[in-house]
mmCIF file of the C-alpha atoms, coordinates in Angstrom:
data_MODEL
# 
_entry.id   MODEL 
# 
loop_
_atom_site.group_PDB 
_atom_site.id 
_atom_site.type_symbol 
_atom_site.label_atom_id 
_atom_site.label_alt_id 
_atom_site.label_comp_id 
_atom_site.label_asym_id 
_atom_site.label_entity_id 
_atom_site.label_seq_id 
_atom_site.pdbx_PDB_ins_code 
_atom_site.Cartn_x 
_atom_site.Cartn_y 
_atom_site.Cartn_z 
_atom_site.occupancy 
_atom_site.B_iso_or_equiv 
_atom_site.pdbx_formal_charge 
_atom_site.auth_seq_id 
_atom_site.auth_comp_id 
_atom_site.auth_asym_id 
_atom_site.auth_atom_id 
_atom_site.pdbx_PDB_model_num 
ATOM 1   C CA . UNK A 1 1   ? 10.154  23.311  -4.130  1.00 0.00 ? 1   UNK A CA 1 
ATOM 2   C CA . UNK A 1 2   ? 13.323  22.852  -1.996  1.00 0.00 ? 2   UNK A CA 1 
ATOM 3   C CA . UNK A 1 3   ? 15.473  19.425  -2.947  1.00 0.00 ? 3   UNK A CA 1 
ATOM 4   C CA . UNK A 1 4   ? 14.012  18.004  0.471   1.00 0.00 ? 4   UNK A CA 1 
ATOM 5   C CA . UNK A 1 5   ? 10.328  18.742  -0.258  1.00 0.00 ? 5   UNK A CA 1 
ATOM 6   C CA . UNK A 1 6   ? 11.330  17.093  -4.143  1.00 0.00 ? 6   UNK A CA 1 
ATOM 7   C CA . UNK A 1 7   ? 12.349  14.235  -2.685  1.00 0.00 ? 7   UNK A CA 1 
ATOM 8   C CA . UNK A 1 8   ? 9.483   13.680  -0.648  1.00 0.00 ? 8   UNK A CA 1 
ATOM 9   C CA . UNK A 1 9   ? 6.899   14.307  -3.539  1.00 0.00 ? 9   UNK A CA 1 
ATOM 10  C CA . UNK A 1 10  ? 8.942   11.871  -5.408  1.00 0.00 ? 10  UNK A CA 1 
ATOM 11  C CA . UNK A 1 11  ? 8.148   9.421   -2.640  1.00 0.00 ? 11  UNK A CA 1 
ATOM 12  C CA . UNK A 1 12  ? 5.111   10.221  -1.857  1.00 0.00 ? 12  UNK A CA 1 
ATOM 13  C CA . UNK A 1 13  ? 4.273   9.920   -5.730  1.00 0.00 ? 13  UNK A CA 1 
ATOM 14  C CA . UNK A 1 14  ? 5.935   7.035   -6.355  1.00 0.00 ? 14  UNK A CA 1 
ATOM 15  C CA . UNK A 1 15  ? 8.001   8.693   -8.933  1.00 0.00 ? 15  UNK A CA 1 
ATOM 16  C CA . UNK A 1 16  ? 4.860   10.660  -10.038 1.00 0.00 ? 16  UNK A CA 1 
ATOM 17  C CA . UNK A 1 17  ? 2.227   7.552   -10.217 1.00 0.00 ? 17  UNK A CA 1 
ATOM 18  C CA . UNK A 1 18  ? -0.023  9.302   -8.119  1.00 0.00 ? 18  UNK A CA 1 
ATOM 19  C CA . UNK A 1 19  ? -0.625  11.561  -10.744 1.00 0.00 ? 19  UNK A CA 1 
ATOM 20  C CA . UNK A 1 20  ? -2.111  9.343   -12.577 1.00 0.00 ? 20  UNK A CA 1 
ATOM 21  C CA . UNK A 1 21  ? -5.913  8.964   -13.023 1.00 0.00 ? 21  UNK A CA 1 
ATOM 22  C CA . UNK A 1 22  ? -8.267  7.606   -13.285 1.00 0.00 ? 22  UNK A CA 1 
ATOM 23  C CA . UNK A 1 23  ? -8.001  5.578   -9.554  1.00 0.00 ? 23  UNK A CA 1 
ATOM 24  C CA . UNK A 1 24  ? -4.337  6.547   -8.428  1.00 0.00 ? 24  UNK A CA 1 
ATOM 25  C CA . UNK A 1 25  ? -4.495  4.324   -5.378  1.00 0.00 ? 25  UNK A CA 1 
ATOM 26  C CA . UNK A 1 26  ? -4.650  1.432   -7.921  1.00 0.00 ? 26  UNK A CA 1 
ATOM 27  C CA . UNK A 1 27  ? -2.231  2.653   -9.806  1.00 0.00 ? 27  UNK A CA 1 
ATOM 28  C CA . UNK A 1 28  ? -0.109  2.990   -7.114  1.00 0.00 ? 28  UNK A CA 1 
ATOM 29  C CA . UNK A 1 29  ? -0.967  -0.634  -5.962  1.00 0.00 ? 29  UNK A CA 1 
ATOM 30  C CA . UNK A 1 30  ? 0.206   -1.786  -9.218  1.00 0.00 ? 30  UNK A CA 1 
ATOM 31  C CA . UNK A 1 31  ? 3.251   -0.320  -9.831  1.00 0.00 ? 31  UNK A CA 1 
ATOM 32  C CA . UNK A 1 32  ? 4.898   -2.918  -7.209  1.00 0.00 ? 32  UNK A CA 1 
ATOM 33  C CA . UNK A 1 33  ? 3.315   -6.040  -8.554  1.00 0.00 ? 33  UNK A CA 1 
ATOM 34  C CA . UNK A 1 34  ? 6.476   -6.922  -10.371 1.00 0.00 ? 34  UNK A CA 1 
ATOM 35  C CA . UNK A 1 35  ? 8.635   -6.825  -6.632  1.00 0.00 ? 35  UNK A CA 1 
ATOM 36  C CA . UNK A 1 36  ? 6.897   -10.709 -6.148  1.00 0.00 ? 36  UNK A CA 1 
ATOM 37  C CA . UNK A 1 37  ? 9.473   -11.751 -8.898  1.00 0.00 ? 37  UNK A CA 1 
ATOM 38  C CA . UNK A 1 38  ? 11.851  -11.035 -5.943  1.00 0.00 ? 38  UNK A CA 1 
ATOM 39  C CA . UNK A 1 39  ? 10.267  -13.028 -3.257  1.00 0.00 ? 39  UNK A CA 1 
ATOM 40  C CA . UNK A 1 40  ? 8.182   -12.759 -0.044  1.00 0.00 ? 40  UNK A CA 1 
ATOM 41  C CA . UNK A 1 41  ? 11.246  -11.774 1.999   1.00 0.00 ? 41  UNK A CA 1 
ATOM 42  C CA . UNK A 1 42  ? 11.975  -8.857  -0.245  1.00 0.00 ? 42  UNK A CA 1 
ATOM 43  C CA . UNK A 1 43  ? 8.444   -7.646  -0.726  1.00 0.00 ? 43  UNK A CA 1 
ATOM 44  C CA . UNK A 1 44  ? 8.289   -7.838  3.219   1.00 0.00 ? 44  UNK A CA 1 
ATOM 45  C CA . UNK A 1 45  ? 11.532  -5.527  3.679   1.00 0.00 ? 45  UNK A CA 1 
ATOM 46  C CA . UNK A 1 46  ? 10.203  -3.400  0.432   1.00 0.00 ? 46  UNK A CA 1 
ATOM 47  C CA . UNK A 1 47  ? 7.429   -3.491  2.392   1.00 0.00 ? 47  UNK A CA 1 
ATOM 48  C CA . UNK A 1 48  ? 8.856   -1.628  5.552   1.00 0.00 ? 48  UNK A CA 1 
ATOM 49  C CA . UNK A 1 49  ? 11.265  0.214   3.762   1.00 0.00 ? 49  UNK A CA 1 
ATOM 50  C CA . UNK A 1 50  ? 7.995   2.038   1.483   1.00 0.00 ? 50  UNK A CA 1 
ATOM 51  C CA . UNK A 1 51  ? 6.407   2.214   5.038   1.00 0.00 ? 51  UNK A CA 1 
ATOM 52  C CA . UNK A 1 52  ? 9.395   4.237   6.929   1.00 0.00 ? 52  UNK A CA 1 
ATOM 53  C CA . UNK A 1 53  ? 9.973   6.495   3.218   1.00 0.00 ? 53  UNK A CA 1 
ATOM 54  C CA . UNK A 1 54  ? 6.272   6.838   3.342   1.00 0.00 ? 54  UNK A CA 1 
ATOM 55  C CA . UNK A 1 55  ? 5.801   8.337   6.846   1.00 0.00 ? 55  UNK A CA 1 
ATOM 56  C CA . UNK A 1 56  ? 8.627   10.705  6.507   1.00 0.00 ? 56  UNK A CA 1 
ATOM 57  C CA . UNK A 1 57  ? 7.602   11.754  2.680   1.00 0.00 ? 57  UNK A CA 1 
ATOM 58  C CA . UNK A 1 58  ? 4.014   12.404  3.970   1.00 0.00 ? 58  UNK A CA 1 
ATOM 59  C CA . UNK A 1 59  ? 4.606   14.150  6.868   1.00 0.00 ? 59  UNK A CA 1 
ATOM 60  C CA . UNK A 1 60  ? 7.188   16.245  4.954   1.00 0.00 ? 60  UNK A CA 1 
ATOM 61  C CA . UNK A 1 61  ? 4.067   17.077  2.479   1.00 0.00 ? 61  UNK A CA 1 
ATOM 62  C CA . UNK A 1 62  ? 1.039   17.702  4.370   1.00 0.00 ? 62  UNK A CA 1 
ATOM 63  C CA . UNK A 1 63  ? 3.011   19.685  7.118   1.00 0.00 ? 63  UNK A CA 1 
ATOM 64  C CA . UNK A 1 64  ? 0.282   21.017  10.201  1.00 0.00 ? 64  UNK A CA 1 
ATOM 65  C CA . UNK A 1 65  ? -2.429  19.737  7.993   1.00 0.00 ? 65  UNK A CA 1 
ATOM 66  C CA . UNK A 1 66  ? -3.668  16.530  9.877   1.00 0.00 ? 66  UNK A CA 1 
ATOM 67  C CA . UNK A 1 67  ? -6.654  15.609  8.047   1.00 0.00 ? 67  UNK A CA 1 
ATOM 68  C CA . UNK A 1 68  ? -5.374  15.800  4.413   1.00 0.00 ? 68  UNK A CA 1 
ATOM 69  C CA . UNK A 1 69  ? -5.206  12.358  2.992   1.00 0.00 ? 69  UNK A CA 1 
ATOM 70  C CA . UNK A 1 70  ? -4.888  13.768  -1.359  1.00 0.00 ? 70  UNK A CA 1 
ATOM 71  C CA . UNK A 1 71  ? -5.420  11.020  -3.358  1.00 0.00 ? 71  UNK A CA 1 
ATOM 72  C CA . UNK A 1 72  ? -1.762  11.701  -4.981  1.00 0.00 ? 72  UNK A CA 1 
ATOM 73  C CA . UNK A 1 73  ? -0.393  10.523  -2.231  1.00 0.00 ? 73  UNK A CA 1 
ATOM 74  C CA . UNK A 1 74  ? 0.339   6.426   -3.133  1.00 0.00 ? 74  UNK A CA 1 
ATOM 75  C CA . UNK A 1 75  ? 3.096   5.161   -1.312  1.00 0.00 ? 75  UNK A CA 1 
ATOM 76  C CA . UNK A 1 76  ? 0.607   3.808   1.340   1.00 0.00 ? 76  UNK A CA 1 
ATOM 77  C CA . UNK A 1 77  ? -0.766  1.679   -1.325  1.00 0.00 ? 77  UNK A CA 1 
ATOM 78  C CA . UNK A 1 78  ? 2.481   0.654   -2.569  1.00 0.00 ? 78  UNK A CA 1 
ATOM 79  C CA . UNK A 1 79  ? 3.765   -0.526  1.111   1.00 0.00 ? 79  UNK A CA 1 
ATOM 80  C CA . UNK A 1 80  ? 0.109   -2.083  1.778   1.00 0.00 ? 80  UNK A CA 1 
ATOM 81  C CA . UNK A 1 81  ? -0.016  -3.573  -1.008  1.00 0.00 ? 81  UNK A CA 1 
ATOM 82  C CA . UNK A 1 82  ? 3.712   -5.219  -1.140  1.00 0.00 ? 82  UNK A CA 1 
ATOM 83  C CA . UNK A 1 83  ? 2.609   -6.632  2.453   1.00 0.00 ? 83  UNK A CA 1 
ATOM 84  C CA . UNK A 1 84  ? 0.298   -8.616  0.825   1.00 0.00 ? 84  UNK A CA 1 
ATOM 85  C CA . UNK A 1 85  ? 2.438   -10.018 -2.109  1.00 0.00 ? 85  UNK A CA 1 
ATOM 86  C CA . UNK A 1 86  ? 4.729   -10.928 0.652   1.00 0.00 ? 86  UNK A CA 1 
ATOM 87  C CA . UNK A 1 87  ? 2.172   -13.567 1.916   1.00 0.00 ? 87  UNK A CA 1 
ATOM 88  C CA . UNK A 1 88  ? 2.311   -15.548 -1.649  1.00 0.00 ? 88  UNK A CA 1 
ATOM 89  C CA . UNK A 1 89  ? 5.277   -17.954 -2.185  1.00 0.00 ? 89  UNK A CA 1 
ATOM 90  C CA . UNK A 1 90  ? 8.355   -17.617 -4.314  1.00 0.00 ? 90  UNK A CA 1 
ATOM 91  C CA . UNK A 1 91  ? 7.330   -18.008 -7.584  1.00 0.00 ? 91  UNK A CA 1 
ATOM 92  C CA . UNK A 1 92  ? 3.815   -17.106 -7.493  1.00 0.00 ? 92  UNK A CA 1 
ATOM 93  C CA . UNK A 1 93  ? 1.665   -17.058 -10.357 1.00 0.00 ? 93  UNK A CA 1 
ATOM 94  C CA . UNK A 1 94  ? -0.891  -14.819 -11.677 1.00 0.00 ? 94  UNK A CA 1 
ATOM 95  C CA . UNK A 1 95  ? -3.807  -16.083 -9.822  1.00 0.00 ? 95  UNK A CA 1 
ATOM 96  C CA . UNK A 1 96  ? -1.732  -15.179 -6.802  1.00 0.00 ? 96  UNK A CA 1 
ATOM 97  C CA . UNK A 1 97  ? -1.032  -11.748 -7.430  1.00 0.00 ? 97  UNK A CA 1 
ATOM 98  C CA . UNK A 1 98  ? -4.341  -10.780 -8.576  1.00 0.00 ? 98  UNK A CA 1 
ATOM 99  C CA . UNK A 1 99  ? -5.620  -12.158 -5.735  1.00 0.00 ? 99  UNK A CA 1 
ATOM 100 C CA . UNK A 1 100 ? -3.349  -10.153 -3.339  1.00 0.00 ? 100 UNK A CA 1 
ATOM 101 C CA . UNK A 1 101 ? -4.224  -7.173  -5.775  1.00 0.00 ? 101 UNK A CA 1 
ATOM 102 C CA . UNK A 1 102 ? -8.312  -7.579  -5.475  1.00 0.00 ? 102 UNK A CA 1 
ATOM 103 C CA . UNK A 1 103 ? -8.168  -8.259  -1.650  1.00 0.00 ? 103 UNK A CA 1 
ATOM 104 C CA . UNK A 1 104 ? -6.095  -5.507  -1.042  1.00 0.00 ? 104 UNK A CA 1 
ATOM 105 C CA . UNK A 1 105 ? -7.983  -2.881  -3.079  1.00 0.00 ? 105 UNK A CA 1 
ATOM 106 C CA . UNK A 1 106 ? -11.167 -4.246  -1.684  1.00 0.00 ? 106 UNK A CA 1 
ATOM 107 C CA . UNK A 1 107 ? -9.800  -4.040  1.948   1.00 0.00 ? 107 UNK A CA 1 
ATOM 108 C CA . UNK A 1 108 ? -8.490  -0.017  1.435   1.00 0.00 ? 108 UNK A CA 1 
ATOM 109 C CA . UNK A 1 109 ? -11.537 1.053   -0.267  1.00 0.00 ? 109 UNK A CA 1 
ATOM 110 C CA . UNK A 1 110 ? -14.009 -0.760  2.151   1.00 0.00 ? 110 UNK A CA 1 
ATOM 111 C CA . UNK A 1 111 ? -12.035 -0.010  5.152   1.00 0.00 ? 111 UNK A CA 1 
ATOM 112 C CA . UNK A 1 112 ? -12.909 -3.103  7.605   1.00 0.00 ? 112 UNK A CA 1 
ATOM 113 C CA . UNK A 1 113 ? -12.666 -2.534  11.187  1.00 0.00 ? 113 UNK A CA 1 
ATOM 114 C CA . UNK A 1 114 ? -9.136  -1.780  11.702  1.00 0.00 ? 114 UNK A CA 1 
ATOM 115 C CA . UNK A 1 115 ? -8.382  -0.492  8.940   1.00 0.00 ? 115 UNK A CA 1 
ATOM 116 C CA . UNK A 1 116 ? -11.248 2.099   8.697   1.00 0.00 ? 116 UNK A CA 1 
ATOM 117 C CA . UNK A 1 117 ? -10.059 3.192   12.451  1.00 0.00 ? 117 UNK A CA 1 
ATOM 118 C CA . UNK A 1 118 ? -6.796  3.682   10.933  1.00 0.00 ? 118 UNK A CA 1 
ATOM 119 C CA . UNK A 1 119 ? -7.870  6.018   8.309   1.00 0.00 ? 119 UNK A CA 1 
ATOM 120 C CA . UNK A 1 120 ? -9.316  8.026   11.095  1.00 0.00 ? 120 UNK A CA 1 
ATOM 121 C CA . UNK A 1 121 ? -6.032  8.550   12.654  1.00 0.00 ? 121 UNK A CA 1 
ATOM 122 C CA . UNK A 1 122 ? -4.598  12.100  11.649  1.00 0.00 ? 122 UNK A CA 1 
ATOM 123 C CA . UNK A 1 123 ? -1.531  12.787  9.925   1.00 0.00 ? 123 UNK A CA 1 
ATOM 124 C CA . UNK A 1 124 ? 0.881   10.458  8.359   1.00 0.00 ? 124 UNK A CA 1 
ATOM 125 C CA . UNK A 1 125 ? -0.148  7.935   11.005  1.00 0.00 ? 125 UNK A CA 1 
ATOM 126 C CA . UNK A 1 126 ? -3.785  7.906   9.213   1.00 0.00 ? 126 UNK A CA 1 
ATOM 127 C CA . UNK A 1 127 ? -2.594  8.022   6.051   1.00 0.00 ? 127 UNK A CA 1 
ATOM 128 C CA . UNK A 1 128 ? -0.170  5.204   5.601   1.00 0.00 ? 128 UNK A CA 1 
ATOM 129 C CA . UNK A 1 129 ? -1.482  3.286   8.841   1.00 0.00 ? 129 UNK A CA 1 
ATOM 130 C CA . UNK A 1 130 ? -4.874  2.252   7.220   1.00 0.00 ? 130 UNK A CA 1 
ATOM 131 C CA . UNK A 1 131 ? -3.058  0.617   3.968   1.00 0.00 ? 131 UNK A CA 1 
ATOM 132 C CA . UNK A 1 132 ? -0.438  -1.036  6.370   1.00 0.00 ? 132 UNK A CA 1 
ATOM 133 C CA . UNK A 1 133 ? -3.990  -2.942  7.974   1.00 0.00 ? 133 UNK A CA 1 
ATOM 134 C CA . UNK A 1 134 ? -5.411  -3.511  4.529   1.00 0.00 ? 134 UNK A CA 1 
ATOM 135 C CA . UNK A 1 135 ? -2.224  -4.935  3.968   1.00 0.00 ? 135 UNK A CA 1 
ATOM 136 C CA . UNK A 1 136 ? -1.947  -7.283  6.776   1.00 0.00 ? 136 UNK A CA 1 
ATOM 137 C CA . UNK A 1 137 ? -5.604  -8.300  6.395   1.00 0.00 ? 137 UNK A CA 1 
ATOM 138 C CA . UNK A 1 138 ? -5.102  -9.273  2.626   1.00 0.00 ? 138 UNK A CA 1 
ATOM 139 C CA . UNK A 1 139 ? -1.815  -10.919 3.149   1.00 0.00 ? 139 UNK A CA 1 
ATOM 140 C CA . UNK A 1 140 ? -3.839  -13.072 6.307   1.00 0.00 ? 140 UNK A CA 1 
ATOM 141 C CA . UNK A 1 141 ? -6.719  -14.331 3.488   1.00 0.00 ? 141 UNK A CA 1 
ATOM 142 C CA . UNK A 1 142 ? -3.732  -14.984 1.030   1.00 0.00 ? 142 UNK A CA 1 
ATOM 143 C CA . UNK A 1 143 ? -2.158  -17.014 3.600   1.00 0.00 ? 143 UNK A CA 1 
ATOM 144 C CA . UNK A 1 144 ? -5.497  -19.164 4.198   1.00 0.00 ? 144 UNK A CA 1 
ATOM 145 C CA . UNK A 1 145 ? -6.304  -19.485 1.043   1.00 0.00 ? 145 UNK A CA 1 
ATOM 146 C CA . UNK A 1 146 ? -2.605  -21.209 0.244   1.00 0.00 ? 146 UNK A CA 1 
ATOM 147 C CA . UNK A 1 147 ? -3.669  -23.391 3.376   1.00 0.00 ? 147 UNK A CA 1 
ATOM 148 C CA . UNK A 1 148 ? -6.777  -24.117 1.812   1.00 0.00 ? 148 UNK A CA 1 
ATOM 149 C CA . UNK A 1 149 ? -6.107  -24.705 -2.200  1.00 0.00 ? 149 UNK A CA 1 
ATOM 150 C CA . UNK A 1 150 ? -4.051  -27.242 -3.596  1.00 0.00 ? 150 UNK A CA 1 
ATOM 151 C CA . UNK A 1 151 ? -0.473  -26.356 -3.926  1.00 0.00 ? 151 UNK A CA 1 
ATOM 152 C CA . UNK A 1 152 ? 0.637   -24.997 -6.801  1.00 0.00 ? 152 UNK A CA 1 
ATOM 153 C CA . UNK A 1 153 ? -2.497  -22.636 -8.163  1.00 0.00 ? 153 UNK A CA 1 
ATOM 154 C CA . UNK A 1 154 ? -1.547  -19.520 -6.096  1.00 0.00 ? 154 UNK A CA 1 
# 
């Protein structure tokens, strides 16, 4: 493996978590949990940033091969699921982040509307696009539901 095509597994991996079974997407969901000790505005940039690394890394990987989508690829749910922590205020608690956790999992494994026509895009496009929606779509119910409960319990 050539040090460019390292680096790209690494990021594509997240440092290897894709490796890990069972259910590497959540796994790869997790592993950024802890960024919403930093804040929304840095799990929004961490957010972008994973998105950019994430398109390069998996185009790097699955080369001409424009329906691939492995399942050790988990930087998609890292960025998509950072998106969604970045709804939650500074400080959240745990309600909060399991709640960004469970609607984002739900939302990548059911695929809703946009995000299921994401996942039929091909390429890196399709693969990181469709967790980038699941994202968005978890982070919008996180946001209502901080309009909706009393301050305080997300």
């Amino acid at each position: 493996m050539s040090p460019g095509q390292g680096l790209a597994y690494a990021v594509a991996t997240l440092g290897g978590v894709g490796r890990l079974r069972p259910a590497p997407g959540s796994w790869g969901s997790a592993i950024v949990l802890p960024a919403v000790l930093l804040g929304p505005l840095a799990c929004l940039g961490l957010a972008l940033l994973l998105t950019a690394a994430g398109f390069w890394a998996t185009r790097r990987m699955l080369g001409d091969d424009t329906t691939a989508d492995p399942s050790w690829v988990v930087v998609d749910e890292g960025a998509g699921q950072l998106l969604a922590l970045a709804a939650l205020p500074a400080g959240a608690g745990g309600y909060g982040v399991l709640l960004a956790f469970l609607l984002f999992r739900v939302f990548d494994i059911v695929k809703p509307g946009p995000v299921g026509w994401a996942d039929r895009q091909h390429g890196a496009l399709g693969v990181m696009l469709d967790d980038v929606f699941a994202g968005a779509l978890a982070a919008a119910l996180v946001l209502l539901a901080r309009a909706a409960l009393p301050e305080g319990i997300l």
